[in-house]
Structures are given as structure tokens and as C-alpha cells.
Amino acid sequence: GVKIVTIGGGSSYTPELMEGFIKRYDELPVREIWLVDIEDGKEKLETVGEMAQRMWDASPYDVKIHLTLDRREALQDADFVTTQFRVGLLNARVKDERIPLSYGMVGQETNGAGGIFKAFRTIPVILGIVEDMKELCPNAWLINFTNPSGMVTDAIIRYGKWEKVLGLCNVPVGAMMAEPELIGKTLDELVYSFAGLNHFHWHRVKDLRGNDVTSEIIDKMYGDEDSGIPANIHDIPFFKEQLKQMNMIPCGYHRYYYRYEEMLAHMLEEYNDPNVGTRAQQVKQTEAELFELYKDPNLNVKPEQLSKRGGAHYSDAACETIASIYANKNTHIVVSTKNNGAVPDLAPDDVVEVSAYVGAAGARPIAFGSFQPAERGWLQLMKNMELTVEQAAVTGDSGLALQAFTMNPLIPSGQTAKRVLDELLVAHKKYLPQF
Ligand code: NAD
Ligand code: G6P
Ligand code: MN
């Protein structure tokens, strides 16, 4: 049987993960699941851990959930380690969003100044996890979901020197679930090709005869139907002529770059409305509701309310990835992995988010080809911005942090940027020992 370890096990997403494993038990015979958390997450861990055990007890399978605050105890002989932790919990996210917004900049958990600081807090922790894995489970696969998922995955390989890792995101899953219907097709009648970076990828779609249907989907994206945008992103439409020109569908997060003005205006409006607040404040409410439900000893299925979270359906990516590695399925999955030439516009050892075949040897990225100058420019800027963030995260060099801020398209350079940087450094001091 397979031993799974989930770090950040107290997350409200854990029941999703359990559902995904239960659904796939026939191809992925799980023996035990260890949910790891820290002192600050102890209560959440206990509540969601009991809920997880009830889900298995209601299934035909005999799986034991272990709860622990001792990561090293859990990692011993693990086969798969999944990570879904949030350093500083939602209070840290509130600061990532609130501080930039208070200076009139986008305040978002994976983009702009907030995303940079989430990387600063997370990268040292993930590198510590990798060191433990080298000692306790050197053959395990690390499946990273922790944001910013692309940078974290890149840092695991580049600085942690750990190659058996795949980064995941639910955004591609959402697109593949919603779009086929828009053109009256099912997913198995289409071929999807994704390439770019996490929360900064584009995709094209063909039918089984090789005809490009991207443009057809673009046309239908302007109706009332759901085109798969995650619940946490405000749905300002892209300019149609721009999508038609590129003949690709950008990911939901591209709105912050292609419609900067409108996204910022909407964010400021919510932030300045005391009844709404930042996304993290909204998520706190959803989380409280979810944990109330999880406390019900009769609940043993994933509740509907979880779909209010932007990460809904992520277990479809996580569990499918693990099952594909375990059973050498060579499934098409969109993962963050080493480029290896799939995107010639970036270096071979840059981590990209790309369509890949996932099997026992990991991910084989599918060649996407070069981008046109417009998208190539964005991509190269964003990747090198990410690399600067990672370098700052491992060295604690505040000059590098300022360099990353200056490169980031969502942060206008100047005195205000420096003020936001300094304020975030102070606000997150407890979680930034490297600075
Ligand atoms: P959360 O706030 O519920 O945090 C999950 C748990 O992590 C908490 O119980 C917390 O105590 C624990 N934790 C914090 N520091 C830890 C540490 N050092 N070691 C072990 N556990 C620790 O978070 P959430 O909303 O469930 O999200 C979890 C993570 O997944 C976040 O990083 C989030 O950005 C990410 N996420 C990613 C995607 C994606 O598409 N890749 C989607 C949704 C969420
Ligand atoms: C998305 C993303 C995640 C992100 C999340 C936020 O769709 O893919 O990477 O962290 O949703 O959701 P939340 O409900 O926490 O705002
Ligand atoms: Mn994501």
C-alpha cells in the first residue's frame, strides 16, 4: 500500500483530497495518510482530520488517517508528499493584500507585492521540508500545491536540488472542465495544449482531426455561461480582439496584466467597503463556515460550500498526478516542471507550467513551440522576475527584493514601491528570518 503525507493537513481543502483518493482507490491503493500541521493549526488539523477519517470509514476501504505536528515522524518512508500549507495562515494573506491596496496597488495572494511576499515566507519552509525528505524518504515524489506554486516548485529544484517534484494548480482543470461544453463538445473530443508559467499560462485547443477550435471557444467566452474562471478572480472580460489576435486563451490571472485598470478598481472598491474587505477576509468567513460543518459528526462527504473557494477541484489534479505516477499512466496533466525545451523562449532548466504526460518517470513536457513577441516578452519578464524573487528569498538580500518589485508589472517603481516593500518586511518579520 501507498503512504501519503500531506503537509498543511489542517487545510479546509483536505476533504477534497480525500474524495480524490477514495474515487481512485482501485488504481491507487492508499494504505495510510499522514496529515501534518503546526501548533497554530492544531485545532484545524484535529477537526478536518476527524472529518477525513469519517470519509474513509464511510467508504469500502480501510485507510487510517494519522494526525501529527511532527513532520519528521510523518515523512519516514513516505511514497508521496503533498504540500498545501500557508505560512502565517490567512492573517498573513490579509497583510499581503491589504498593505499594497492601501497604497493603491493590486493586493493579491500570488501576484504583485503580495505574491512576492508569499514566496519569501514559503521558500525557506519548503527547502527545510526537502532536506527532511532527503533523509527520511529519498525516493518519494513531492506534489506541490503551495502557492506561489510555480516559484515554489522552481526553488525546490534549483535551490533544494530535489528533482522528483511536480507543481500543481486547479486553473487548467477548471478550464478543461468548463470550456468543451461551450462549443458542444466533451473533453475527450478535444486536445488541450497549455504553456507558460503558473498563473501566467495560455492554452490552445484542437479537435481530434487537428483543427484549431480556440477561436470558437473565444467567441463563446463572451456569453453568460461559465468559462471556468476560478471563484477568487473577478470576471472582467478580456478584450476580444486581443484574444483573437493571439489565438490563445489566457489564464484567469492574466486579467491583472491585460485589464490592470479595471481589476485594481474593483479590488479597491471591495477593500474600501467594510462589508466586503480583501479576498482573505472573505475566505476567512467561508473557512469558518466549512469548519463548523466539519465538526458535525454525521458529515462524511465533501460539503458543497467548498466550491466557493478558488481552489475547488484541485484534488482532481493532485490525485490524478499521484495515480499517474504510481500506475505509470502517462496521462495528460498540466504541471509545473522543468521546461526541457517545451517552451524554447525560456531556459531548459526554468520551471514552466505546461501540458505534460505524467507517468512513473515523472512529467514529460509536450513541445509547445515559440511564442509571438507579445507573449514572449511577458513570459521572459515574468520568469526572470520569479527567479529574482527566489534568489531574494534564499539570500534575504533586500536589494534583490527591490529589484523584483521593480520588475513586477503590477508594482509601479519609485518611493511608494519601496515603502510597500519596507512595510511588508516589517509586517511579516516573524516569518522572514532570512531578511
Ligand atoms: P490554510 O490557511 O488553511 O493553511 C493550511 C494549513 O497549513 C494550516 O492548517 C496551517 O496551520 C498550515 N501550516 C502553516 N505553516 C505550516 C508549516 N510550516 N508546516 C506545516 N503546516 C503549516 O490554507 P489553504 O487556504 O488551505 O491553502 C493552502 C495552500 O494551498 C496555500 O499556500 C494556498 O495558496 C495554496 N493553494 C494553491 C492552489 C493551487 O492552485 N496551487 C489552490 C488553492 C490553494
Ligand atoms: C485559485 C488558484 C489558487 C489560489 C486559489 C485562491 O483558483 O489556482 O492557486 O490560491 O484559487 O482561492 P481562495 O478561495 O483562497 O481565494
Ligand atoms: Mn493556482
Short mmCIF file of C-alpha atoms and ligand atoms in Angstrom, two decimals:
data_model
loop_
_atom_site.label_atom_id
_atom_site.label_comp_id
_atom_site.label_asym_id
_atom_site.label_seq_id
_atom_site.Cartn_x
_atom_site.Cartn_y
_atom_site.Cartn_z
CA GLY A 1 0.00 0.00 0.00
CA VAL A 2 0.93 3.61 -0.55
CA LYS A 3 1.90 6.04 2.20
CA ILE A 4 0.77 9.63 1.60
CA VAL A 5 1.91 12.58 3.69
CA THR A 6 0.11 15.93 3.40
CA ILE A 7 1.86 18.95 4.87
CA GLY A 8 -0.61 21.65 5.86
CA GLY A 9 -3.13 18.88 6.55
CA GLY A 10 -5.35 21.27 8.54
CA SER A 11 -6.38 22.99 5.32
CA SER A 12 -10.10 23.15 4.57
CA TYR A 13 -9.26 21.56 1.19
CA THR A 14 -8.29 18.23 2.83
CA PRO A 15 -11.76 16.64 2.30
CA GLU A 16 -11.33 17.31 -1.45
CA LEU A 17 -8.11 15.40 -1.37
CA MET A 18 -9.75 12.50 0.49
CA GLU A 19 -12.57 12.39 -2.05
CA GLY A 20 -9.98 12.25 -4.83
CA PHE A 21 -8.15 9.32 -3.24
CA ILE A 22 -11.37 7.44 -2.44
CA LYS A 23 -12.51 7.82 -6.07
CA ARG A 24 -9.21 6.42 -7.35
CA TYR A 25 -8.61 3.69 -4.77
CA ASP A 26 -8.69 0.91 -7.37
CA GLU A 27 -5.68 2.30 -9.22
CA LEU A 28 -4.00 3.87 -6.20
CA PRO A 29 -4.26 1.60 -3.14
CA VAL A 30 -3.61 4.01 -0.31
CA ARG A 31 -2.59 2.38 2.97
CA GLU A 32 -2.16 5.32 5.31
CA ILE A 33 -2.41 9.10 5.15
CA TRP A 34 -0.47 11.35 7.48
CA LEU A 35 -1.78 14.91 7.91
CA VAL A 36 0.94 17.21 9.22
CA ASP A 37 0.42 20.68 10.65
CA ILE A 38 1.97 23.05 13.18
CA GLU A 39 0.92 24.24 16.64
CA ASP A 40 -1.02 27.21 15.17
CA GLY A 41 -3.08 24.85 13.04
CA LYS A 42 -3.65 22.16 15.67
CA GLU A 43 -7.38 22.76 16.08
CA LYS A 44 -8.00 22.85 12.35
CA LEU A 45 -5.96 19.68 11.95
CA GLU A 46 -7.99 17.82 14.54
CA THR A 47 -11.35 18.91 13.13
CA VAL A 48 -10.55 18.23 9.49
CA GLY A 49 -8.61 15.07 10.42
CA GLU A 50 -11.66 13.56 12.08
CA MET A 51 -13.75 14.57 9.09
CA ALA A 52 -11.22 12.86 6.78
CA GLN A 53 -11.34 9.66 8.82
CA ARG A 54 -15.15 9.65 8.66
CA MET A 55 -14.97 9.93 4.87
CA TRP A 56 -12.77 6.81 4.69
CA ASP A 57 -14.90 4.97 7.26
CA ALA A 58 -17.92 5.58 5.04
CA SER A 59 -16.02 4.13 2.07
CA PRO A 60 -15.39 0.43 1.40
CA TYR A 61 -11.66 0.92 2.13
CA ASP A 62 -9.66 0.52 5.28
CA VAL A 63 -7.42 3.58 5.47
CA LYS A 64 -6.08 5.13 8.63
CA ILE A 65 -5.58 8.89 8.98
CA HIS A 66 -2.70 9.88 11.25
CA LEU A 67 -2.55 13.41 12.65
CA THR A 68 0.75 14.87 13.79
CA LEU A 69 2.63 18.09 14.45
CA ASP A 70 5.89 16.20 13.96
CA ARG A 71 6.75 16.44 10.28
CA ARG A 72 9.73 14.12 10.55
CA GLU A 73 7.69 11.35 12.15
CA ALA A 74 5.26 11.57 9.23
CA LEU A 75 7.85 11.71 6.43
CA GLN A 76 9.56 8.43 7.37
CA ASP A 77 9.26 6.12 4.31
CA ALA A 78 6.61 8.21 2.59
CA ASP A 79 5.81 7.41 -1.05
CA PHE A 80 4.12 10.72 -1.91
CA VAL A 81 4.32 14.01 -0.07
CA THR A 82 1.77 16.67 -0.92
CA THR A 83 2.09 20.23 0.32
CA GLN A 84 -0.80 22.62 0.94
CA PHE A 85 0.45 24.84 3.74
CA ARG A 86 0.13 28.56 4.26
CA VAL A 87 2.96 30.15 6.26
CA GLY A 88 1.36 32.66 8.65
CA LEU A 89 -2.14 31.40 7.82
CA LEU A 90 -4.83 33.73 6.48
CA ASN A 91 -3.71 36.62 8.70
CA ALA A 92 -0.51 36.83 6.65
CA ARG A 93 -2.54 36.81 3.46
CA VAL A 94 -4.67 39.68 4.74
CA LYS A 95 -1.45 41.72 5.07
CA ASP A 96 -0.24 40.70 1.57
CA GLU A 97 -3.50 42.04 0.19
CA ARG A 98 -4.18 44.99 2.48
CA ILE A 99 -0.79 46.70 2.53
CA PRO A 100 -0.35 47.05 -1.27
CA LEU A 101 -4.02 48.04 -1.63
CA SER A 102 -3.64 50.74 1.00
CA TYR A 103 -1.07 52.31 -1.35
CA GLY A 104 -3.28 51.84 -4.43
CA MET A 105 -1.59 48.69 -5.77
CA VAL A 106 -3.04 45.26 -6.55
CA GLY A 107 -3.17 43.20 -3.34
CA GLN A 108 -3.32 39.56 -4.39
CA GLU A 109 -2.03 36.30 -2.94
CA THR A 110 0.04 35.14 -5.93
CA ASN A 111 0.51 38.33 -7.99
CA GLY A 112 2.23 41.65 -7.36
CA ALA A 113 3.77 42.51 -3.99
CA GLY A 114 1.60 40.01 -2.08
CA GLY A 115 2.66 37.09 -4.26
CA ILE A 116 6.31 38.06 -3.86
CA PHE A 117 5.99 38.06 -0.08
CA LYS A 118 4.15 34.76 -0.05
CA ALA A 119 7.18 33.36 -1.89
CA PHE A 120 9.56 34.93 0.64
CA ARG A 121 7.73 33.24 3.53
CA THR A 122 7.21 29.90 1.81
CA ILE A 123 10.51 29.11 0.07
CA PRO A 124 12.62 28.72 3.25
CA VAL A 125 9.98 26.36 4.71
CA ILE A 126 9.75 24.19 1.59
CA LEU A 127 13.55 23.93 1.42
CA GLY A 128 13.51 22.65 5.01
CA ILE A 129 10.90 20.04 4.04
CA VAL A 130 13.11 18.93 1.14
CA GLU A 131 16.09 18.50 3.49
CA ASP A 132 13.95 16.26 5.72
CA MET A 133 12.80 14.27 2.70
CA LYS A 134 16.38 13.63 1.57
CA GLU A 135 16.96 11.95 4.89
CA LEU A 136 13.64 10.24 5.59
CA CYS A 137 12.03 9.40 2.23
CA PRO A 138 14.64 9.92 -0.51
CA ASN A 139 12.54 8.08 -3.12
CA ALA A 140 9.30 9.93 -2.54
CA TRP A 141 7.58 12.25 -5.02
CA LEU A 142 6.78 15.75 -3.86
CA ILE A 143 3.50 17.12 -5.22
CA ASN A 144 3.42 20.82 -4.52
CA PHE A 145 0.22 22.83 -4.34
CA THR A 146 1.55 25.54 -2.03
CA ASN A 147 1.49 28.96 -3.66
CA PRO A 148 3.07 30.63 -5.45
CA SER A 149 3.15 27.13 -6.89
CA GLY A 150 5.43 27.84 -9.87
CA MET A 151 8.12 29.71 -7.92
CA VAL A 152 7.97 27.23 -5.05
CA THR A 153 8.43 24.32 -7.47
CA ASP A 154 11.28 26.09 -9.27
CA ALA A 155 13.02 26.76 -5.93
CA ILE A 156 12.65 23.11 -4.89
CA ILE A 157 14.62 22.03 -7.97
CA ARG A 158 17.01 24.98 -8.30
CA TYR A 159 17.95 25.51 -4.65
CA GLY A 160 16.72 22.31 -2.97
CA LYS A 161 18.32 20.13 -5.68
CA TRP A 162 15.27 17.88 -5.48
CA GLU A 163 14.13 16.70 -8.92
CA LYS A 164 11.19 14.46 -8.01
CA VAL A 165 8.67 17.26 -7.76
CA LEU A 166 5.63 18.43 -9.71
CA GLY A 167 3.77 21.67 -9.06
CA LEU A 168 0.01 21.83 -9.45
CA CYS A 169 -2.78 24.31 -9.91
CA ASN A 170 -6.51 23.93 -10.39
CA VAL A 171 -6.80 26.66 -13.03
CA PRO A 172 -6.12 24.40 -16.05
CA VAL A 173 -8.51 21.81 -14.60
CA GLY A 174 -11.23 24.47 -14.37
CA ALA A 175 -10.72 25.49 -17.99
CA MET A 176 -10.85 21.89 -19.25
CA MET A 177 -13.99 21.23 -17.19
CA ALA A 178 -15.93 24.27 -18.42
CA GLU A 179 -14.85 25.07 -21.98
CA PRO A 180 -15.72 21.97 -24.02
CA GLU A 181 -19.40 22.48 -23.21
CA LEU A 182 -19.26 26.00 -24.65
CA ILE A 183 -18.73 24.52 -28.11
CA GLY A 184 -20.93 21.47 -27.60
CA LYS A 185 -18.05 19.02 -27.12
CA THR A 186 -16.71 16.82 -24.35
CA LEU A 187 -13.14 16.93 -23.07
CA ASP A 188 -12.21 13.62 -24.72
CA GLU A 189 -13.11 15.10 -28.11
CA LEU A 190 -10.51 17.85 -27.71
CA VAL A 191 -6.73 18.20 -27.41
CA TYR A 192 -5.56 20.87 -24.97
CA SER A 193 -2.07 22.45 -25.06
CA PHE A 194 -1.02 24.68 -22.19
CA ALA A 195 2.25 26.57 -21.77
CA GLY A 196 3.63 29.46 -19.75
CA LEU A 197 4.05 29.92 -16.02
CA ASN A 198 1.84 29.13 -13.06
CA HIS A 199 -1.00 31.66 -13.00
CA PHE A 200 0.50 33.01 -16.22
CA HIS A 201 -0.11 30.39 -18.89
CA TRP A 202 -2.05 30.36 -22.12
CA HIS A 203 -3.69 27.47 -23.93
CA ARG A 204 -4.81 26.35 -27.37
CA VAL A 205 -7.39 23.73 -28.23
CA LYS A 206 -7.77 21.43 -31.23
CA ASP A 207 -10.33 18.84 -32.18
CA LEU A 208 -9.36 15.24 -32.88
CA ARG A 209 -8.86 15.97 -36.58
CA GLY A 210 -6.29 18.61 -35.69
CA ASN A 211 -8.48 21.63 -36.47
CA ASP A 212 -7.86 24.56 -34.16
CA VAL A 213 -11.04 25.39 -32.20
CA THR A 214 -9.50 28.03 -29.90
CA SER A 215 -11.18 30.85 -31.74
CA GLU A 216 -14.56 29.13 -31.50
CA ILE A 217 -14.15 28.88 -27.72
CA ILE A 218 -13.07 32.52 -27.51
CA ASP A 219 -16.29 33.56 -29.27
CA LYS A 220 -18.38 31.64 -26.70
CA MET A 221 -16.47 33.08 -23.72
CA TYR A 222 -18.46 36.28 -24.04
CA GLY A 223 -21.84 34.74 -23.26
CA ASP A 224 -23.44 34.08 -19.88
CA GLU A 225 -22.05 30.61 -19.44
CA ASP A 226 -19.25 29.73 -17.04
CA SER A 227 -15.95 29.61 -18.88
CA GLY A 228 -14.05 28.11 -15.95
CA ILE A 229 -12.61 31.17 -14.21
CA PRO A 230 -11.79 30.40 -10.53
CA ALA A 231 -14.14 31.81 -7.87
CA ASN A 232 -11.48 34.14 -6.45
CA ILE A 233 -10.94 36.16 -9.65
CA HIS A 234 -13.31 38.97 -10.59
CA ASP A 235 -14.64 38.29 -14.07
CA ILE A 236 -13.67 41.34 -16.12
CA PRO A 237 -13.77 40.16 -19.76
CA PHE A 238 -10.57 40.14 -21.82
CA PHE A 239 -10.56 42.35 -24.92
CA LYS A 240 -11.83 40.03 -27.64
CA GLU A 241 -9.69 41.49 -30.41
CA GLN A 242 -6.62 40.77 -28.28
CA LEU A 243 -7.52 37.11 -27.75
CA LYS A 244 -8.43 36.71 -31.41
CA GLN A 245 -5.06 38.15 -32.36
CA MET A 246 -3.07 35.78 -30.14
CA ASN A 247 -5.39 32.84 -30.84
CA MET A 248 -4.80 31.57 -27.35
CA ILE A 249 -6.88 31.62 -24.18
CA PRO A 250 -5.06 33.33 -21.32
CA CYS A 251 -5.48 32.02 -17.78
CA GLY A 252 -7.80 33.83 -15.38
CA TYR A 253 -4.92 35.64 -13.66
CA HIS A 254 -3.88 37.36 -16.89
CA ARG A 255 -6.69 39.78 -16.15
CA TYR A 256 -4.39 41.54 -13.68
CA TYR A 257 -2.00 42.27 -16.56
CA TYR A 258 -4.36 42.70 -19.54
CA ARG A 259 -7.04 44.67 -17.65
CA TYR A 260 -4.93 46.13 -14.85
CA GLU A 261 -7.00 49.29 -14.52
CA GLU A 262 -10.36 47.55 -14.09
CA MET A 263 -9.06 44.79 -11.80
CA LEU A 264 -7.41 47.30 -9.49
CA ALA A 265 -10.53 49.49 -9.42
CA HIS A 266 -12.68 46.52 -8.47
CA MET A 267 -10.24 45.41 -5.77
CA LEU A 268 -10.09 48.89 -4.25
CA GLU A 269 -13.86 49.05 -4.21
CA GLU A 270 -14.13 45.79 -2.24
CA TYR A 271 -11.26 46.76 0.03
CA ASN A 272 -12.86 50.11 0.86
CA ASP A 273 -16.27 48.54 1.53
CA PRO A 274 -16.23 47.49 5.21
CA ASN A 275 -18.84 44.82 4.45
CA VAL A 276 -16.60 43.09 1.89
CA GLY A 277 -12.87 43.52 2.55
CA THR A 278 -9.99 41.75 0.87
CA ARG A 279 -10.29 38.23 -0.56
CA ALA A 280 -8.56 36.77 2.52
CA GLN A 281 -11.18 38.36 4.74
CA GLN A 282 -13.93 36.82 2.58
CA VAL A 283 -12.17 33.47 2.67
CA LYS A 284 -11.97 33.62 6.48
CA GLN A 285 -15.78 33.56 6.55
CA THR A 286 -16.05 30.65 4.13
CA GLU A 287 -13.42 28.81 6.13
CA ALA A 288 -15.29 29.37 9.40
CA GLU A 289 -18.48 28.01 7.80
CA LEU A 290 -16.62 24.99 6.47
CA PHE A 291 -15.05 24.16 9.83
CA GLU A 292 -18.46 24.41 11.52
CA LEU A 293 -19.70 21.80 9.04
CA TYR A 294 -16.63 19.58 9.53
CA LYS A 295 -17.39 19.47 13.27
CA ASP A 296 -20.67 17.68 12.56
CA PRO A 297 -20.02 14.01 13.48
CA ASN A 298 -22.59 12.92 10.89
CA LEU A 299 -20.94 14.64 7.94
CA ASN A 300 -18.85 12.25 5.86
CA VAL A 301 -18.90 13.77 2.36
CA LYS A 302 -17.23 16.90 0.98
CA PRO A 303 -19.68 19.80 1.52
CA GLU A 304 -20.96 21.94 -1.35
CA GLN A 305 -19.60 25.14 0.29
CA LEU A 306 -16.04 24.13 -0.63
CA SER A 307 -16.82 25.17 -4.20
CA LYS A 308 -16.79 28.82 -3.01
CA ARG A 309 -13.02 28.51 -2.66
CA GLY A 310 -10.91 29.42 -5.67
CA GLY A 311 -9.00 26.14 -5.42
CA ALA A 312 -12.06 23.92 -5.92
CA HIS A 313 -11.33 20.73 -7.90
CA TYR A 314 -7.64 20.82 -7.14
CA SER A 315 -7.74 17.23 -5.92
CA ASP A 316 -8.58 16.19 -9.46
CA ALA A 317 -5.11 17.40 -10.39
CA ALA A 318 -3.35 16.16 -7.25
CA CYS A 319 -4.82 12.68 -7.04
CA GLU A 320 -4.67 12.14 -10.80
CA THR A 321 -0.99 13.11 -10.79
CA ILE A 322 -0.19 10.68 -7.98
CA ALA A 323 -2.20 7.88 -9.58
CA SER A 324 -0.49 8.53 -12.94
CA ILE A 325 2.98 8.28 -11.41
CA TYR A 326 2.07 5.22 -9.34
CA ALA A 327 0.36 3.32 -12.18
CA ASN A 328 2.58 4.75 -14.94
CA LYS A 329 -0.48 6.00 -16.79
CA ASN A 330 1.15 8.70 -18.95
CA THR A 331 -1.90 10.92 -18.58
CA HIS A 332 -2.07 14.46 -19.97
CA ILE A 333 -1.80 16.73 -16.93
CA VAL A 334 -0.80 20.39 -16.72
CA VAL A 335 2.08 20.64 -14.25
CA SER A 336 4.85 22.95 -13.17
CA THR A 337 8.00 21.12 -14.20
CA LYS A 338 11.37 21.70 -15.82
CA ASN A 339 10.92 23.17 -19.28
CA ASN A 340 13.39 20.92 -21.11
CA GLY A 341 12.77 22.72 -24.40
CA ALA A 342 8.96 22.62 -24.45
CA VAL A 343 8.99 26.43 -24.46
CA PRO A 344 12.09 27.46 -26.46
CA ASP A 345 11.68 31.08 -25.28
CA LEU A 346 12.77 30.08 -21.77
CA ALA A 347 15.83 28.23 -20.47
CA PRO A 348 15.70 24.41 -20.36
CA ASP A 349 16.04 24.38 -16.56
CA ASP A 350 13.35 27.01 -15.93
CA VAL A 351 10.23 25.59 -14.33
CA VAL A 352 7.22 26.23 -16.57
CA GLU A 353 3.56 25.29 -16.32
CA VAL A 354 2.92 23.09 -19.30
CA SER A 355 0.92 20.22 -20.73
CA ALA A 356 2.83 17.03 -19.98
CA TYR A 357 2.50 13.28 -19.97
CA VAL A 358 2.81 12.12 -16.39
CA GLY A 359 3.98 8.59 -15.63
CA ALA A 360 6.37 6.64 -13.40
CA ALA A 361 9.36 8.72 -14.52
CA GLY A 362 7.56 11.98 -13.77
CA ALA A 363 6.47 14.57 -16.31
CA ARG A 364 7.45 14.69 -19.97
CA PRO A 365 6.51 18.21 -21.09
CA ILE A 366 4.92 18.40 -24.52
CA ALA A 367 6.61 20.76 -27.01
CA PHE A 368 4.54 23.93 -27.33
CA GLY A 369 6.86 25.94 -29.57
CA SER A 370 7.90 29.58 -29.52
CA PHE A 371 5.54 32.38 -28.61
CA GLN A 372 4.96 35.52 -30.66
CA PRO A 373 6.87 38.62 -29.48
CA ALA A 374 3.98 39.98 -27.38
CA GLU A 375 3.58 36.85 -25.22
CA ARG A 376 7.30 36.06 -25.33
CA GLY A 377 8.05 39.45 -23.82
CA TRP A 378 5.62 38.93 -20.94
CA LEU A 379 6.86 35.42 -20.33
CA GLN A 380 10.54 36.27 -20.21
CA LEU A 381 9.93 39.24 -17.94
CA MET A 382 7.73 37.23 -15.58
CA LYS A 383 10.06 34.23 -15.42
CA ASN A 384 13.07 36.39 -14.68
CA MET A 385 11.05 38.31 -12.12
CA GLU A 386 10.27 34.94 -10.49
CA LEU A 387 13.94 33.97 -10.50
CA THR A 388 14.81 37.27 -8.82
CA VAL A 389 12.15 36.63 -6.16
CA GLU A 390 13.54 33.15 -5.48
CA GLN A 391 17.08 34.49 -5.23
CA ALA A 392 15.93 37.15 -2.77
CA ALA A 393 14.00 34.52 -0.79
CA VAL A 394 17.07 32.31 -0.30
CA THR A 395 19.61 35.09 0.30
CA GLY A 396 17.47 37.59 2.23
CA ASP A 397 19.00 40.37 0.15
CA SER A 398 16.64 43.35 0.35
CA GLY A 399 18.29 44.92 -2.72
CA LEU A 400 17.20 41.87 -4.71
CA ALA A 401 13.72 42.17 -3.21
CA LEU A 402 13.58 45.74 -4.52
CA GLN A 403 14.81 44.53 -7.92
CA ALA A 404 11.94 42.02 -8.03
CA PHE A 405 9.45 44.72 -7.04
CA THR A 406 10.80 46.99 -9.78
CA MET A 407 10.44 44.25 -12.41
CA ASN A 408 6.95 43.22 -11.37
CA PRO A 409 4.42 44.75 -13.80
CA LEU A 410 1.83 45.22 -11.03
CA ILE A 411 4.14 47.40 -8.93
CA PRO A 412 4.89 50.92 -10.23
CA SER A 413 8.51 51.70 -9.34
CA GLY A 414 9.51 54.50 -7.03
CA GLN A 415 9.27 55.68 -3.47
CA THR A 416 5.85 54.13 -2.90
CA ALA A 417 7.09 50.71 -4.02
CA LYS A 418 9.93 50.96 -1.55
CA ARG A 419 7.51 51.97 1.19
CA VAL A 420 5.28 48.96 0.45
CA LEU A 421 8.32 46.70 0.46
CA ASP A 422 9.55 48.03 3.81
CA GLU A 423 6.11 47.84 5.37
CA LEU A 424 5.66 44.22 4.24
CA LEU A 425 9.11 43.30 5.56
CA VAL A 426 8.14 44.64 8.98
CA ALA A 427 4.60 43.18 8.92
CA HIS A 428 5.90 39.67 8.12
CA LYS A 429 9.10 39.84 10.18
CA LYS A 430 8.15 36.76 12.21
CA TYR A 431 8.07 34.61 9.05
CA LEU A 432 11.09 36.11 7.31
CA PRO A 433 14.15 35.00 9.30
CA GLN A 434 16.32 35.33 6.17
CA PHE A 435 15.86 39.13 5.86
P1 NAD B 1 -4.69 27.40 5.16
O1 NAD B 1 -4.58 28.79 5.61
O2 NAD B 1 -5.86 26.60 5.57
O3 NAD B 1 -3.35 26.64 5.58
C1 NAD B 1 -3.27 25.23 5.54
C2 NAD B 1 -2.53 24.74 6.77
O4 NAD B 1 -1.13 24.99 6.67
C3 NAD B 1 -2.98 25.40 8.07
O5 NAD B 1 -3.68 24.48 8.87
C4 NAD B 1 -1.68 25.87 8.67
O6 NAD B 1 -1.63 25.74 10.08
C5 NAD B 1 -0.65 25.02 7.97
N1 NAD B 1 0.73 25.47 8.05
C6 NAD B 1 1.22 26.72 8.09
N2 NAD B 1 2.55 26.70 8.17
C7 NAD B 1 2.93 25.40 8.15
C8 NAD B 1 4.18 24.73 8.21
N3 NAD B 1 5.33 25.40 8.28
N4 NAD B 1 4.19 23.39 8.18
C9 NAD B 1 3.04 22.69 8.12
N5 NAD B 1 1.84 23.27 8.06
C10 NAD B 1 1.78 24.61 8.09
O7 NAD B 1 -4.52 27.40 3.60
P2 NAD B 1 -5.43 26.97 2.38
O8 NAD B 1 -6.35 28.06 2.05
O9 NAD B 1 -5.97 25.63 2.58
O10 NAD B 1 -4.32 26.92 1.26
C11 NAD B 1 -3.18 26.14 1.45
C12 NAD B 1 -2.13 26.45 0.44
O11 NAD B 1 -2.52 25.99 -0.84
C13 NAD B 1 -1.84 27.94 0.27
O12 NAD B 1 -0.47 28.12 0.05
C14 NAD B 1 -2.62 28.30 -0.95
O13 NAD B 1 -2.13 29.41 -1.63
C15 NAD B 1 -2.48 27.05 -1.75
N6 NAD B 1 -3.48 26.86 -2.80
C16 NAD B 1 -3.00 26.52 -4.01
C17 NAD B 1 -3.84 26.34 -5.07
C18 NAD B 1 -3.24 26.00 -6.40
O14 NAD B 1 -3.91 26.11 -7.39
N7 NAD B 1 -1.99 25.58 -6.46
C19 NAD B 1 -5.23 26.47 -4.88
C20 NAD B 1 -5.70 26.80 -3.61
C21 NAD B 1 -4.82 26.98 -2.57
C1 G6P B 2 -7.22 29.55 -7.40
C2 G6P B 2 -5.81 29.23 -7.60
C3 G6P B 2 -5.08 29.08 -6.39
C4 G6P B 2 -5.45 30.15 -5.42
C5 G6P B 2 -6.87 30.00 -5.06
C6 G6P B 2 -7.38 31.08 -4.16
O1 G6P B 2 -8.02 29.19 -8.33
O2 G6P B 2 -5.48 28.33 -8.58
O3 G6P B 2 -3.72 28.96 -6.64
O4 G6P B 2 -4.68 30.08 -4.29
O5 G6P B 2 -7.69 29.79 -6.13
O6 G6P B 2 -8.63 30.72 -3.68
P1 G6P B 2 -9.22 31.39 -2.38
O7 G6P B 2 -10.58 30.81 -2.25
O8 G6P B 2 -8.29 31.02 -1.26
O9 G6P B 2 -9.21 32.86 -2.64
MN MN B 3 -3.31 28.03 -8.64
#
